[in-house]
Amino acid sequence: MTRVFSGVKPTGHLTLGNYLGAMRQWAAVDQHRADALFCIVDLHALTVDHDPARVRRLSRQAATLLLATGLDPALCTVFVQSHVDEHTRLSYVLECVATDGEMRRMIQYKEKAARERERGGSVRLSLLTYPALMAADILVYGADEVPVGHDQAQHVELTRDLAVRFNQRYGHTFVVPKATLPAVAARVMNLQDPMSKMGKSDDTGPGIVYLLDEPDVVRKKVMRAVTDSGREVVYDREARPGLANLLEILAACTGGNPEELSGVYESYGSLKKDTAEAVVELLKPVQERHRALCADPGHVEGVLRDGAEKARAMARPTVDAAYRAIGLLPAASDTEAVDTGAVDRDVVLNAAR
């Protein structure tokens, strides 16, 4: 069965972009067709300045929202990254396979490092090395597919490169994953700046629809969305990014096609009104389930505890195999387990070389 892995970072409140670009697909499709794991990647939230209490609060909220969007623990594994030590165990091994140049070419590092240099500061070392941790998140479970937005595709390509390099040098150990991108609304843009992604870490609140925004707040944000010059409603991502963003959001909410929808409207106002109502209706059941889950926090904690236990059981054999392949001596307590079948594994590794 195909194995799928993806995660959310608790650096801000989850948005409409997170839902349309990834979370809805996870619940509606991925958990039913694959052995799926969904993770709150809280260790990645430590790569920038942060409030520890806020990270904990957002981690719990993200877990609750994942369940509220329809993830079913009976069908998939939902857990917190820091609850599974194998992520960090494998991350260092992958740092020993990656190169400095690969890390420095990552877009997020380049952009954030440049902004900090302009302010006279510098970024944390973990921001440079975190793509190795992200690769570990994926490879530790032998994931075949990684559903991501366009902005994360580069990280999956790096993961593929590291997996191939490790396999070639030390013997076949890792599954080489591929990124999968949703066809529509893969990248929902900021309503006030349609050239920028609707990111949960962004400070421009009026341009971001959060999953827990009240209906009137959603309507106000959509009705105030930036549009483009001209009166005709047309779908043109390059020339009319504001309109294109609204049409893509409406299409994603209603199952329509952006180009076809553009021919339905004669004014920006009617398009905005329908888009606002479509978003409100889309978020209504998610918000209702979220309220119910918040009333039973023990249920969410139990899901995360069970999920971490399942994840550890899946991850440990892969990390142990990677440690042995790269030359690390097994701990005394693990010797018996490692020696069982050791000859067979060495034969496979030598043959692969």
Coordinates of C-alpha atoms in Angstrom, one line a residue:
M1 CA 0.0 0.0 0.0
T2 CA 1.3 3.5 -0.9
R3 CA 2.6 5.4 2.2
V4 CA 1.9 9.1 2.4
F5 CA 3.5 11.6 4.9
S6 CA 2.9 15.3 5.4
G7 CA 2.8 17.8 8.2
V8 CA 1.9 21.2 9.5
K9 CA 4.2 23.6 11.3
P10 CA 2.8 25.4 14.4
T11 CA 4.1 28.8 13.7
G12 CA 0.7 30.5 13.2
H13 CA -3.0 29.8 13.0
L14 CA -3.9 27.5 10.2
T15 CA -5.4 29.2 7.2
L16 CA -7.8 28.7 4.3
G17 CA -4.7 28.2 2.2
N18 CA -3.5 25.3 4.4
Y19 CA -7.0 23.8 4.1
L20 CA -7.5 24.1 0.3
G21 CA -3.9 23.5 -0.5
A22 CA -3.4 20.4 1.6
M23 CA -5.6 19.5 4.6
R24 CA -8.8 18.8 2.7
Q25 CA -7.0 16.5 0.3
W26 CA -5.6 14.6 3.2
A27 CA -9.0 14.0 4.8
A28 CA -11.0 13.4 1.6
V29 CA -8.5 11.3 -0.4
D30 CA -5.1 10.5 1.1
Q31 CA -6.2 8.8 4.3
H32 CA -8.5 6.5 2.4
R33 CA -6.2 5.5 -0.4
A34 CA -2.9 5.1 1.5
D35 CA -1.1 4.3 4.7
A36 CA -1.1 7.9 5.7
L37 CA 0.8 9.8 8.5
F38 CA 0.1 13.4 9.4
C39 CA 2.4 15.2 11.7
I40 CA 2.6 18.5 13.7
V41 CA 6.2 19.3 13.0
D42 CA 6.8 21.3 16.1
L43 CA 10.6 21.0 16.0
H44 CA 10.6 23.1 12.8
A45 CA 8.9 25.9 14.7
L46 CA 12.1 26.4 16.8
T47 CA 14.2 27.5 13.8
V48 CA 13.1 31.1 14.4
D49 CA 12.4 33.3 17.4
H50 CA 9.3 32.0 19.2
D51 CA 7.3 32.0 22.4
P52 CA 7.5 28.5 23.9
A53 CA 3.9 28.7 25.3
R54 CA 2.6 29.8 21.9
V55 CA 4.3 26.9 20.1
R56 CA 2.6 24.5 22.6
R57 CA -0.7 26.2 22.2
L58 CA -0.5 26.2 18.4
S59 CA 0.6 22.6 18.3
R60 CA -2.5 21.5 20.2
Q61 CA -4.7 23.7 18.0
A62 CA -3.2 22.3 14.8
A63 CA -3.8 18.7 16.1
T64 CA -7.4 19.5 16.9
L65 CA -7.9 21.1 13.5
L66 CA -6.4 18.2 11.7
L67 CA -9.0 16.0 13.4
A68 CA -11.7 18.6 12.8
T69 CA -11.0 18.6 9.0
G70 CA -11.8 14.9 8.9
L71 CA -8.7 13.0 9.6
D72 CA -9.7 9.7 11.3
P73 CA -7.3 8.0 13.6
A74 CA -8.8 4.7 12.6
L75 CA -7.6 5.4 9.0
C76 CA -4.4 7.3 9.5
T77 CA -1.7 8.2 12.0
V78 CA -1.8 11.7 13.6
F79 CA 1.1 12.6 15.9
V80 CA 3.5 15.3 17.1
Q81 CA 7.1 15.3 15.6
S82 CA 8.9 15.8 18.9
H83 CA 7.1 12.8 20.4
V84 CA 9.1 10.5 18.1
D85 CA 12.8 10.6 18.7
E86 CA 13.6 8.8 15.5
H87 CA 13.2 12.1 13.6
T88 CA 16.2 13.7 15.2
R89 CA 18.2 10.5 15.3
L90 CA 18.0 10.3 11.5
S91 CA 18.3 14.0 10.9
Y92 CA 22.0 14.1 12.0
V93 CA 22.8 11.1 9.7
L94 CA 21.3 13.0 6.8
E95 CA 23.3 16.1 7.7
C96 CA 26.3 13.9 7.2
V97 CA 25.1 13.1 3.7
A98 CA 24.0 16.6 2.7
T99 CA 26.4 19.4 1.6
D100 CA 26.7 23.0 2.8
G101 CA 25.9 24.2 -0.8
E102 CA 22.6 22.3 -0.9
M103 CA 21.5 23.8 2.4
R104 CA 22.3 27.3 1.4
R105 CA 20.5 27.0 -1.9
M106 CA 17.1 26.4 -0.2
I107 CA 14.8 29.3 -0.9
Q108 CA 13.4 29.8 2.6
Y109 CA 16.9 30.0 4.1
K110 CA 18.1 32.4 1.4
E111 CA 15.2 34.7 1.9
K112 CA 15.1 34.7 5.7
A113 CA 18.9 35.0 5.9
A114 CA 18.9 38.0 3.5
R115 CA 16.2 39.8 5.6
E116 CA 18.2 39.2 8.8
R117 CA 21.4 40.5 7.2
E118 CA 19.6 43.7 6.2
R119 CA 18.7 44.2 9.9
G120 CA 22.3 43.5 11.0
G121 CA 21.5 40.1 12.5
S122 CA 21.8 36.5 11.5
V123 CA 19.5 33.4 11.5
R124 CA 19.7 30.4 13.7
L125 CA 21.9 27.5 12.6
S126 CA 18.8 25.2 12.7
L127 CA 17.2 27.3 9.9
L128 CA 20.1 26.3 7.6
T129 CA 20.0 22.6 8.6
Y130 CA 16.3 22.0 9.0
P131 CA 15.9 20.7 5.5
A132 CA 17.8 17.6 6.7
L133 CA 15.3 17.2 9.5
M134 CA 12.5 17.6 7.0
A135 CA 14.1 14.9 4.9
A136 CA 14.3 12.7 8.0
D137 CA 10.6 13.3 8.7
I138 CA 9.8 11.8 5.3
L139 CA 12.4 9.1 4.9
V140 CA 12.0 7.7 8.4
Y141 CA 8.6 6.3 7.4
G142 CA 9.5 5.0 4.0
A143 CA 7.0 7.5 2.5
D144 CA 6.2 7.0 -1.2
E145 CA 4.4 10.4 -1.6
V146 CA 4.5 13.7 0.1
P147 CA 1.5 16.0 -0.6
V148 CA 2.9 19.6 -0.5
G149 CA 2.3 23.0 -1.9
H150 CA 4.6 24.5 -4.6
D151 CA 6.7 26.3 -2.0
Q152 CA 7.8 23.0 -0.4
A153 CA 8.5 21.1 -3.6
Q154 CA 12.2 22.1 -3.4
H155 CA 12.5 20.3 0.0
V156 CA 11.1 17.1 -1.4
E157 CA 13.6 17.2 -4.2
L158 CA 16.4 17.6 -1.7
T159 CA 14.9 14.6 0.2
R160 CA 15.0 12.6 -3.0
D161 CA 18.6 13.6 -3.6
L162 CA 19.7 12.6 -0.1
A163 CA 17.9 9.3 -0.2
V164 CA 19.5 8.4 -3.6
R165 CA 22.9 9.4 -2.4
F166 CA 22.7 7.5 0.8
N167 CA 21.4 4.4 -1.0
Q168 CA 24.3 4.6 -3.5
R169 CA 27.0 5.0 -0.9
Y170 CA 25.8 2.8 1.9
G171 CA 23.3 0.3 0.4
H172 CA 19.6 0.5 -0.3
T173 CA 18.0 1.8 2.9
F174 CA 15.4 4.5 2.0
V175 CA 12.4 4.7 -0.3
V176 CA 12.8 7.6 -2.7
P177 CA 9.6 9.7 -2.3
K178 CA 7.9 12.0 -4.8
A179 CA 6.0 15.2 -4.2
T180 CA 2.3 15.4 -5.1
L181 CA 0.6 18.7 -5.8
P182 CA -3.1 19.4 -5.8
A183 CA -4.5 20.6 -9.1
V184 CA -6.6 23.6 -8.0
A185 CA -5.8 26.2 -5.3
A186 CA -2.5 24.5 -4.6
R187 CA -1.3 28.0 -3.6
V188 CA -3.9 30.3 -2.2
M189 CA -2.7 33.9 -2.2
N190 CA -3.0 36.7 0.3
L191 CA -6.2 38.7 -0.3
Q192 CA -4.4 42.0 0.3
D193 CA -1.2 41.0 -1.7
P194 CA -2.1 38.4 -4.4
M195 CA 1.5 38.0 -5.3
S196 CA 2.3 36.5 -1.9
K197 CA 1.1 33.2 -0.4
M198 CA -1.6 33.2 2.2
G199 CA 0.9 32.1 4.9
K200 CA 0.0 31.4 8.5
S201 CA 3.2 33.1 9.7
D202 CA 2.3 36.3 7.9
D203 CA 1.4 39.4 10.0
T204 CA -1.0 40.9 7.4
G205 CA -4.2 39.6 9.1
P206 CA -6.7 41.3 6.8
G207 CA -5.3 39.3 3.8
I208 CA -5.5 36.0 5.5
V209 CA -8.6 33.9 6.2
Y210 CA -8.0 31.7 9.2
L211 CA -9.8 28.4 9.7
L212 CA -11.3 29.6 13.0
D213 CA -12.4 33.1 11.7
E214 CA -16.0 33.9 12.5
P215 CA -18.3 34.1 9.4
D216 CA -18.6 37.9 9.5
V217 CA -14.8 38.2 9.7
V218 CA -14.5 36.0 6.7
R219 CA -17.0 38.0 4.7
K220 CA -15.3 41.3 5.6
K221 CA -11.8 40.0 4.6
V222 CA -13.1 38.6 1.2
M223 CA -15.1 41.7 0.4
R224 CA -12.1 43.8 1.0
A225 CA -9.8 41.7 -1.1
V226 CA -7.5 43.6 -3.5
T227 CA -8.7 43.3 -7.1
D228 CA -7.2 44.6 -10.4
S229 CA -7.7 47.5 -12.7
G230 CA -10.5 47.1 -15.3
R231 CA -14.1 46.1 -15.0
E232 CA -14.3 42.8 -16.8
V233 CA -14.0 39.6 -14.7
V234 CA -11.4 37.4 -16.4
Y235 CA -9.2 34.7 -15.3
D236 CA -5.5 35.7 -15.9
R237 CA -3.0 34.7 -13.2
E238 CA -0.3 36.9 -14.6
A239 CA -2.2 40.1 -15.6
R240 CA -5.0 39.9 -13.1
P241 CA -3.7 38.1 -10.0
G242 CA -6.3 39.5 -7.6
L243 CA -9.2 38.3 -9.6
A244 CA -7.5 35.0 -10.4
N245 CA -7.0 34.4 -6.6
L246 CA -10.7 34.9 -5.9
L247 CA -11.7 32.7 -8.8
E248 CA -9.4 30.0 -7.7
I249 CA -10.7 30.1 -4.1
L250 CA -14.3 30.0 -5.3
A251 CA -13.5 27.1 -7.7
A252 CA -11.8 25.2 -4.9
C253 CA -14.7 25.7 -2.5
T254 CA -17.4 24.8 -5.0
G255 CA -15.7 22.2 -7.3
G256 CA -15.8 24.6 -10.3
N257 CA -13.3 25.7 -12.8
P258 CA -11.7 29.2 -12.5
E259 CA -11.9 30.0 -16.2
E260 CA -15.5 28.9 -16.5
L261 CA -16.5 30.8 -13.4
S262 CA -15.0 34.0 -14.7
G263 CA -17.7 34.0 -17.4
V264 CA -20.5 33.9 -14.9
Y265 CA -19.8 37.3 -13.2
E266 CA -20.2 40.8 -14.5
S267 CA -18.9 42.6 -11.5
Y268 CA -16.2 42.2 -8.8
G269 CA -18.8 42.7 -6.1
S270 CA -20.9 39.7 -7.0
L271 CA -17.8 37.6 -7.3
K272 CA -16.6 38.6 -3.9
K273 CA -20.0 38.0 -2.3
D274 CA -20.3 34.5 -3.7
T275 CA -16.7 33.7 -2.8
A276 CA -17.2 34.9 0.8
E277 CA -20.3 32.8 1.2
A278 CA -18.6 29.7 -0.3
V279 CA -15.7 30.1 2.2
V280 CA -18.1 30.5 5.1
E281 CA -20.0 27.3 4.1
L282 CA -16.8 25.4 3.6
L283 CA -15.4 26.3 7.0
K284 CA -18.7 25.8 8.9
P285 CA -18.5 22.0 9.6
V286 CA -14.8 22.3 10.4
Q287 CA -15.4 24.9 13.0
E288 CA -18.3 22.9 14.5
R289 CA -16.1 19.8 14.8
H290 CA -13.3 21.9 16.3
R291 CA -15.6 23.2 19.0
A292 CA -16.7 19.7 19.9
L293 CA -13.1 18.4 20.1
C294 CA -12.1 21.3 22.3
A295 CA -14.8 20.3 24.7
D296 CA -13.1 16.8 25.0
P297 CA -9.3 17.6 25.2
G298 CA -8.6 14.1 26.5
H299 CA -9.7 12.6 23.2
V300 CA -7.1 14.7 21.2
E301 CA -4.4 13.8 23.7
G302 CA -5.2 10.2 23.4
V303 CA -5.0 10.4 19.6
L304 CA -1.6 12.0 19.7
R305 CA -0.3 9.5 22.2
D306 CA -1.5 6.5 20.2
G307 CA -0.3 8.1 17.0
A308 CA 3.2 8.7 18.4
E309 CA 3.4 5.0 19.5
K310 CA 2.4 3.8 16.0
A311 CA 4.9 6.2 14.4
R312 CA 7.8 5.1 16.6
A313 CA 7.1 1.5 15.8
M314 CA 7.3 2.3 12.0
A315 CA 10.3 4.6 12.3
R316 CA 12.7 2.7 14.5
P317 CA 13.6 -0.1 12.1
T318 CA 14.5 2.4 9.4
V319 CA 16.7 4.5 11.6
D320 CA 18.4 1.4 13.0
A321 CA 19.1 0.2 9.4
A322 CA 20.5 3.6 8.5
Y323 CA 22.8 3.7 11.5
R324 CA 24.1 0.3 10.7
A325 CA 24.5 1.0 7.0
I326 CA 26.5 4.2 7.7
G327 CA 28.9 2.5 10.1
L328 CA 27.6 3.2 13.6
L329 CA 28.1 0.5 16.2
P330 CA 24.9 -0.9 17.7
A331 CA 24.2 -0.2 21.4
A332 CA 24.8 -3.3 23.6
S333 CA 21.1 -3.6 24.4
D334 CA 20.4 -3.7 20.6
T335 CA 23.1 -6.2 19.7
E336 CA 20.9 -9.2 19.9
A337 CA 18.2 -7.6 17.7
V338 CA 20.7 -6.3 15.2
D339 CA 22.6 -9.6 15.0
T340 CA 19.3 -11.4 14.1
G341 CA 19.4 -11.4 10.3
A342 CA 22.6 -9.4 10.2
V343 CA 24.2 -11.7 7.7
D344 CA 21.3 -11.3 5.3
R345 CA 21.4 -7.5 5.6
D346 CA 25.1 -7.3 5.0
V347 CA 24.8 -9.5 1.9
V348 CA 22.1 -7.1 0.6
L349 CA 24.2 -4.0 1.4
N350 CA 27.4 -5.4 -0.2
A351 CA 25.4 -6.4 -3.3
A352 CA 24.0 -2.9 -3.6
R353 CA 27.5 -1.5 -3.5

